[in-house]
Coordinates of C-alpha atoms and ligand atoms in Angstrom, one line a residue:
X1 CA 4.3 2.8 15.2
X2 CA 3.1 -0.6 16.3
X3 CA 5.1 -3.7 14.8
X4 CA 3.2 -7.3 14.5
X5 CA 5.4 -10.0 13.5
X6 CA 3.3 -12.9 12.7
X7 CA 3.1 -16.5 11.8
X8 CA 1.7 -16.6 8.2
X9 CA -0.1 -14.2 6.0
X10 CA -3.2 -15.9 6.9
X11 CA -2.8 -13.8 10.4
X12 CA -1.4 -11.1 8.7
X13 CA -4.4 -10.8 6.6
X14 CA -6.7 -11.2 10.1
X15 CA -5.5 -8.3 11.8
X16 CA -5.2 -5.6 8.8
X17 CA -8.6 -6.9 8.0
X18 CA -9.6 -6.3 11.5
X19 CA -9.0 -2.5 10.9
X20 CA -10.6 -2.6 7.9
X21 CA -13.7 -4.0 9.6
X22 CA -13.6 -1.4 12.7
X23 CA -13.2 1.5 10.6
X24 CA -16.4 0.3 8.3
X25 CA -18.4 -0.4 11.2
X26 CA -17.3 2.9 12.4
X27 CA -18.1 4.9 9.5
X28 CA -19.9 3.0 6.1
X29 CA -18.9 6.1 3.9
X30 CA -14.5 5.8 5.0
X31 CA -12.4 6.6 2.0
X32 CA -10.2 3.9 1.5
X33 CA -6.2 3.6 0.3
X34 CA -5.6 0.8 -1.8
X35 CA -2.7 -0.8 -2.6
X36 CA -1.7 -3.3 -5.9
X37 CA 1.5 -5.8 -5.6
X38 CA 1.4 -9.2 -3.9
X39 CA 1.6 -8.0 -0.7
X40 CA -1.9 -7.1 0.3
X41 CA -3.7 -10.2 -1.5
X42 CA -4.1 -12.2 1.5
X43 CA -5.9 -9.0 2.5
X44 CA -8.1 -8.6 -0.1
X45 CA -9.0 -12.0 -0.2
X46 CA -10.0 -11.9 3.5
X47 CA -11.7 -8.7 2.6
X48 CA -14.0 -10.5 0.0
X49 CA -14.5 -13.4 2.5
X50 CA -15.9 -11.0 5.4
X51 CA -17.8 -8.8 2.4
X52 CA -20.0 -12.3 1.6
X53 CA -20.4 -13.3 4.8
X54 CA -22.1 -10.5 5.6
X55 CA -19.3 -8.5 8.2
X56 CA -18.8 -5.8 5.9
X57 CA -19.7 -3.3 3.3
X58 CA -18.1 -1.2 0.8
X59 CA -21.2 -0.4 -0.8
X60 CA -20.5 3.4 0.6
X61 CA -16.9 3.5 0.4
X62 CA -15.2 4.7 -1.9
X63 CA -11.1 4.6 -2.3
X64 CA -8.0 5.6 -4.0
X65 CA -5.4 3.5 -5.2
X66 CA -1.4 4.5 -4.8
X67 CA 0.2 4.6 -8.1
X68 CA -0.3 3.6 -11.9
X69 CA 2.6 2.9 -14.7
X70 CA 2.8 5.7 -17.4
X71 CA 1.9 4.4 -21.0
X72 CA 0.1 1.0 -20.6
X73 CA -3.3 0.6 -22.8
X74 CA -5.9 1.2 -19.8
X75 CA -7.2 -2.3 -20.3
X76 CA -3.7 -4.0 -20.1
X77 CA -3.7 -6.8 -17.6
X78 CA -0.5 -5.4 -15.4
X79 CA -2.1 -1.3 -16.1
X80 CA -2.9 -1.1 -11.6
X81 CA -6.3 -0.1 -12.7
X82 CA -7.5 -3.3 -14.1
X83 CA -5.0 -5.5 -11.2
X84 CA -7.0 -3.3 -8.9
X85 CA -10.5 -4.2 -10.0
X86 CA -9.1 -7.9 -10.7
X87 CA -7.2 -8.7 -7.3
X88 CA -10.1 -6.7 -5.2
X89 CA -12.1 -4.2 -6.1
X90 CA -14.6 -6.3 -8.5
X91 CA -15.2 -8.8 -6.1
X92 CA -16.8 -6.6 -3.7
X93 CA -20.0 -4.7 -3.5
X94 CA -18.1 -1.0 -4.4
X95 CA -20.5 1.8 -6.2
X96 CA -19.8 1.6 -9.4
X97 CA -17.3 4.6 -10.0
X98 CA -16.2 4.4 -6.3
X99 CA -12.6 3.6 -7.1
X100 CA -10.3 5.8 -8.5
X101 CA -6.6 5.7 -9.9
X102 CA -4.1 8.0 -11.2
X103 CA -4.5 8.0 -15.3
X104 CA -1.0 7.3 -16.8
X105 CA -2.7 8.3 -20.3
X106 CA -3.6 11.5 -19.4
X107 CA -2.6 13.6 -21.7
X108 CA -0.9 16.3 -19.7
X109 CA 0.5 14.1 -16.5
X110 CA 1.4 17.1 -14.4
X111 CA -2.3 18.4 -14.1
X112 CA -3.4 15.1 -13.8
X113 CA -1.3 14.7 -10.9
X114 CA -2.6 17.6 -9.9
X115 CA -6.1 16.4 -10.6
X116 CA -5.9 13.5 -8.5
X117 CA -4.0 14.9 -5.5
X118 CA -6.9 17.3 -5.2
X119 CA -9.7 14.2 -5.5
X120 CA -8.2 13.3 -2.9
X121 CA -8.2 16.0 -0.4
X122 CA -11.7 16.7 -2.0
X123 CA -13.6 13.2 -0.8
X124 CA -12.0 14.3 2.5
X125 CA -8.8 12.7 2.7
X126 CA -8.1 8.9 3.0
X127 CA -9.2 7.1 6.6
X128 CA -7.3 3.9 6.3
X129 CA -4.3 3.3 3.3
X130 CA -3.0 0.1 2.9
X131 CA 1.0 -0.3 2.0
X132 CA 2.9 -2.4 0.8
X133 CA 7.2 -1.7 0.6
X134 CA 9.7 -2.6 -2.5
X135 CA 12.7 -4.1 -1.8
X136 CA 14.5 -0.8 -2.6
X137 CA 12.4 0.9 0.5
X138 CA 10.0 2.6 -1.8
X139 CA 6.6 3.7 -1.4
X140 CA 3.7 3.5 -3.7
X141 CA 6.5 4.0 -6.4
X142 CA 8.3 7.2 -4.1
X143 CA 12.1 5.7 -5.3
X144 CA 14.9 6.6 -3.1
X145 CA 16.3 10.0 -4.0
X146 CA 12.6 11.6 -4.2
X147 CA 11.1 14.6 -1.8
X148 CA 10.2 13.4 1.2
X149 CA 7.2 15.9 1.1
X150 CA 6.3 15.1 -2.5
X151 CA 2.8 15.0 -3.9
X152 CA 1.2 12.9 -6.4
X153 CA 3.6 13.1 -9.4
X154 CA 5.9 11.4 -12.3
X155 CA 7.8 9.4 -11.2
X156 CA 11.3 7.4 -12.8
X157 CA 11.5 3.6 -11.6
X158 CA 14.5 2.3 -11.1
X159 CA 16.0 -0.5 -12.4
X160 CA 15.7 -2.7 -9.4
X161 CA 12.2 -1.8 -9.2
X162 CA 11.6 -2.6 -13.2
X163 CA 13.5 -5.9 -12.5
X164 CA 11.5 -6.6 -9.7
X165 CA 8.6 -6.0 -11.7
X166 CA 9.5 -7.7 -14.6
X167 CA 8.0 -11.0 -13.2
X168 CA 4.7 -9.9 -13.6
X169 CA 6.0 -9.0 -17.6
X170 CA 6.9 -12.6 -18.6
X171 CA 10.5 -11.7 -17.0
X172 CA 11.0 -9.2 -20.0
X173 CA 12.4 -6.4 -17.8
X174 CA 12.4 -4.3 -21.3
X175 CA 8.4 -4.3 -21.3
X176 CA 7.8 -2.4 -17.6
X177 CA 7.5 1.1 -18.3
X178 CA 10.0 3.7 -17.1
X179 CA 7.7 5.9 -15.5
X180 CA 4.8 6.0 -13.0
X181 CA 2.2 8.2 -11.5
X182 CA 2.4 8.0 -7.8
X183 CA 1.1 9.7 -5.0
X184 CA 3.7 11.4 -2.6
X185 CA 5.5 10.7 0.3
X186 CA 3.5 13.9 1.8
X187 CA -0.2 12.4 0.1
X188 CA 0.5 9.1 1.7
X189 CA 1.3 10.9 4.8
X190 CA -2.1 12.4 5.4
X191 CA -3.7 8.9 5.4
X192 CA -5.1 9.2 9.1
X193 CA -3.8 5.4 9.4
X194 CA -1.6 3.3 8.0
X195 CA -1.4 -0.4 7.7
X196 CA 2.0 -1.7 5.8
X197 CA 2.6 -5.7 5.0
X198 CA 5.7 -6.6 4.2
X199 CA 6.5 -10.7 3.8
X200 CA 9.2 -12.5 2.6
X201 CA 13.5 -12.5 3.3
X202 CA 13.7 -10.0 0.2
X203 CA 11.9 -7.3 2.2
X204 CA 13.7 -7.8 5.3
X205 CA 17.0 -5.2 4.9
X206 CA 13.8 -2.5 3.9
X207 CA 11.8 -3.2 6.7
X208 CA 14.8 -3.4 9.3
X209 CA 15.9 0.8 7.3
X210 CA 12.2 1.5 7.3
X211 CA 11.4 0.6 11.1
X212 CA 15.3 1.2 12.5
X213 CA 17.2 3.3 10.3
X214 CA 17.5 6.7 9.8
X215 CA 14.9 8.7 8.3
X216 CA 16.0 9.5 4.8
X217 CA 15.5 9.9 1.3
X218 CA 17.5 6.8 0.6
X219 CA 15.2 4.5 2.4
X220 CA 11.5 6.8 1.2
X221 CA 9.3 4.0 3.9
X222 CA 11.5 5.5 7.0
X223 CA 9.4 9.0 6.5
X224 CA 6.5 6.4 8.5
X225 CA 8.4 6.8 11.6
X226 CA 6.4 10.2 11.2
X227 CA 3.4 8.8 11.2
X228 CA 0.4 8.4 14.0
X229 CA -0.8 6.0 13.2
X230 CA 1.2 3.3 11.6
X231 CA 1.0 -0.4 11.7
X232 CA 3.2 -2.6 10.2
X233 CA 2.8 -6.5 9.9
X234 CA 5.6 -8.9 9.0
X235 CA 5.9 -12.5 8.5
X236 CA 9.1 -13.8 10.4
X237 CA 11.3 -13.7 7.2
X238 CA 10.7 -9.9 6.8
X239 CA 11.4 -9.3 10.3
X240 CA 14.9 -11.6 10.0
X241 CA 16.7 -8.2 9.9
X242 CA 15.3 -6.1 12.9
X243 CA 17.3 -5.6 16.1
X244 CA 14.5 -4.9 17.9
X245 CA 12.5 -7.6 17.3
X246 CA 11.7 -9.2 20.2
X247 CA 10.9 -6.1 21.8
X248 CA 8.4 -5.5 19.1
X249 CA 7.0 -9.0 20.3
X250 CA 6.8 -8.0 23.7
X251 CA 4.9 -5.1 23.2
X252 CA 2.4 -6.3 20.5
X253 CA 1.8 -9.3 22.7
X254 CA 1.4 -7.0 25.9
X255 CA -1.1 -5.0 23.7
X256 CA -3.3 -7.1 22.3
X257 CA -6.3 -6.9 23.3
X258 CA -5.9 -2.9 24.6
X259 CA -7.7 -1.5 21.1
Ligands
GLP301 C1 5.3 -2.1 -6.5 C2 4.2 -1.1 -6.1 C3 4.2 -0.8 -4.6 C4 4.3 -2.1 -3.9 C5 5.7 -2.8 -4.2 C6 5.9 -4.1 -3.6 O1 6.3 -1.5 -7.3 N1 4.2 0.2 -6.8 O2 3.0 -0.1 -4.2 O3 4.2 -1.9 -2.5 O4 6.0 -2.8 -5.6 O5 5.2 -5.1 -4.3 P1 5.0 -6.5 -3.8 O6 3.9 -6.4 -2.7 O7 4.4 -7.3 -4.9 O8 6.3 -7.0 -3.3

């Protein structure tokens, strides 16, 4: 794993968009993870800045996004698929058809899980997945208690999550749905690389389990430990919880520069 913690989500959003830009360069056709939530919007917005000034193209991309809520009209404004296009997707130069969600209409949700697990694997897995963490430690929406080898699949959300949610409901906790279509812990985990943001003192107990606790099913982001090729950037109030973090300084500092 390398660990940035970094002044603002302005330089957050420089160095994940930094790997965005590498991999593009590298290969114009990458499949690309996509994440909604707050999160990765300084992201996307950097994304969109370096797509009009010429840096980058998504124009043979394609990409997946993480997870969907079960039930909501597709054209709801808080359904991922239309937060998706809205927060990113639209204001870039994707193909149309190049981005794809889980459908929480479907009308058999297992084999749609199914369905999009294998679209997946199909476009040849995803090269770069962006991540953001809930306060509970979950994944995509992987809640604590879940496989840690899961695939995509229906999910519960807890209350916690469905509070923290609520905010993008009008605060009416009572209107997030109680189920989700997410992709694994195991479908997340084939992403050849990982980039996670986390910001902000509510995420900071998650990101201290998910970089320095135990890997378990209690804290579902500890399974990244696992992982390759992880990167994780943190603004200082995320980070308030780590033991390690001024090694994690040290070593990001030392590096920089080396890839
Ligand atoms: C949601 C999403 C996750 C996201 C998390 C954190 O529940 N399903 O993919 O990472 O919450 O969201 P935010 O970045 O808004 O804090």
């Amino acid at each position: 794993m390398k660990v940035a913690i970094l002044p603002d989500l302005a330089a957050i959003a420089a160095v994940a968009a930094d790997r965005f830009e590498q991999l593009l360069t590298r290969d114009p056709e990458a499949v690309l993870g996509l994440a909604t939530g707050s999160s990765p919007l300084p992201l996307y917005g950097e994304l969109v800045a370096r797509q009009q000034a010429g840096r980058i193209s998504f124009s043979r991309a394609r990409a997946f996004t993480l997870d969907e809520y079960v039930g909501l009209p597709a054209d709801h404004p808080q359904a991922y698929r239309s937060v998706i296009h809205r927060d990113f997707t639209d204001q870039v130069d994707f193909a149309a058809g190049a981005v794809q969600g889980p459908d929480g209409n479907a009308p058999d949700l297992g084999a749609e899980a199914a369905r999009y697990d294998a679209a997946i694997r199909e476009a040849g897995g995803i090269d770069l997945q962006i991540l953001g963490i809930g306060a509970d430690g979950h994944l995509a929406f992987n809640e604590p208690g879940g496989s840690l080898a899961s695939r995509t699949h229906v999910g519960v959300l807890t209350q916690r999550t469905r509070r923290d949610n609520a905010r993008f409901f009008d605060g009416d906790v009572d209107a997030v749905p109680t189920h989700c279509l997410t992709q694994g812990l195991g479908t997340i985990m084939e992403a050849r690389g990982l980039v996670l943001i986390a910001t902000g003192a509510n995420k900071a107990t998650a990101v201290h389990e998910m970089l320095e606790g135990g890997v378990s099913a209690l804290w579902p982001a500890t399974l990244i430990q696992f992982h390759p090729d992880a990167l994780v950037l943190l603004d200082e109030d995320a980070a308030a919880e780590l033991t390690l973090a001024d090694y994690y300084r040290e070593v990001w500092e030392s590096a920089s520069g080396l890839d």
